[in-house]
Amino acid sequence: MEVFHCEVPSNQIVPFYSGPGQSEGKPKELEACRKVIGAWAMGATVSKVDSMGTVCRLGARP
């Protein structure tokens, strides 16, 4: 799963879309939504990058 940031005017309505990012059925209004701001893989542990760029795994067990 990926979460995208849409760089559009605040009054522009962004349509809901759930599907492949490169799909031909993706609405043209979503072309401004290219910057990935979050991603998640099934079964992955939670990770956080701190201000120094260090990846911290949260809830990971040795």
Tab-separated table of C-alpha atoms in Angstrom, residues 2-62:
chain	number	residue	atom	x	y	z
A	2	GLU	CA	1.235	3.487	-0.813
A	3	VAL	CA	-0.036	6.891	0.336
A	4	PHE	CA	0.431	9.799	-2.070
A	5	HIS	CA	0.540	13.585	-1.611
A	6	CYS	CA	-1.489	15.485	-4.222
A	7	GLU	CA	-0.118	18.913	-5.144
A	8	VAL	CA	-3.363	20.626	-6.179
A	9	PRO	CA	-5.148	23.878	-5.251
A	10	SER	CA	-6.986	23.647	-1.924
A	11	ASN	CA	-10.368	24.082	-3.636
A	12	GLN	CA	-9.825	21.248	-6.146
A	13	ILE	CA	-11.719	18.031	-5.478
A	14	VAL	CA	-9.508	14.934	-5.662
A	15	PRO	CA	-11.451	11.806	-6.659
A	16	PHE	CA	-11.225	8.624	-4.573
A	17	TYR	CA	-9.116	5.922	-6.205
A	18	SER	CA	-8.004	2.516	-5.004
A	19	GLY	CA	-6.026	0.563	-7.554
A	20	PRO	CA	-2.678	0.170	-9.332
A	21	GLY	CA	-0.751	3.436	-9.589
A	22	GLN	CA	-0.007	2.969	-13.288
A	23	SER	CA	-3.504	1.741	-14.217
A	24	GLU	CA	-5.164	3.030	-17.404
A	25	GLY	CA	-8.362	3.398	-15.335
A	26	LYS	CA	-6.752	5.898	-12.948
A	27	PRO	CA	-8.552	9.297	-13.126
A	28	LYS	CA	-6.600	12.046	-14.951
A	29	GLU	CA	-7.148	14.359	-11.951
A	30	LEU	CA	-4.712	12.170	-10.004
A	31	GLU	CA	-1.718	12.938	-12.239
A	32	ALA	CA	-0.736	15.584	-9.638
A	33	CYS	CA	-0.542	12.839	-6.979
A	34	ARG	CA	2.975	11.526	-7.545
A	35	LYS	CA	4.894	12.071	-4.300
A	36	VAL	CA	4.798	8.958	-2.095
A	37	ILE	CA	4.589	9.997	1.565
A	38	GLY	CA	4.054	6.567	3.056
A	39	ALA	CA	4.245	2.898	2.157
A	40	TRP	CA	3.412	-0.363	3.883
A	41	ALA	CA	4.142	-3.993	3.006
A	42	MET	CA	2.003	-6.825	4.375
A	43	GLY	CA	3.738	-8.450	7.348
A	44	ALA	CA	6.240	-5.610	7.797
A	45	THR	CA	7.026	-4.172	11.211
A	46	VAL	CA	6.483	-0.485	11.909
A	47	SER	CA	9.530	1.707	11.181
A	48	LYS	CA	10.216	5.387	11.731
A	49	VAL	CA	13.010	7.581	10.367
A	50	ASP	CA	14.207	10.093	12.968
A	51	SER	CA	15.471	13.612	12.219
A	52	MET	CA	19.037	12.286	11.814
A	53	GLY	CA	17.945	9.811	9.106
A	54	THR	CA	18.283	6.755	11.361
A	55	VAL	CA	15.665	4.037	10.796
A	56	CYS	CA	14.084	2.923	14.072
A	57	ARG	CA	12.076	-0.292	14.014
A	58	LEU	CA	9.132	-0.086	16.374
A	59	GLY	CA	7.748	-3.258	17.868
A	60	ALA	CA	10.447	-5.411	16.270
A	61	ARG	CA	11.528	-8.460	18.189
A	62	PRO	CA	15.046	-9.868	18.041
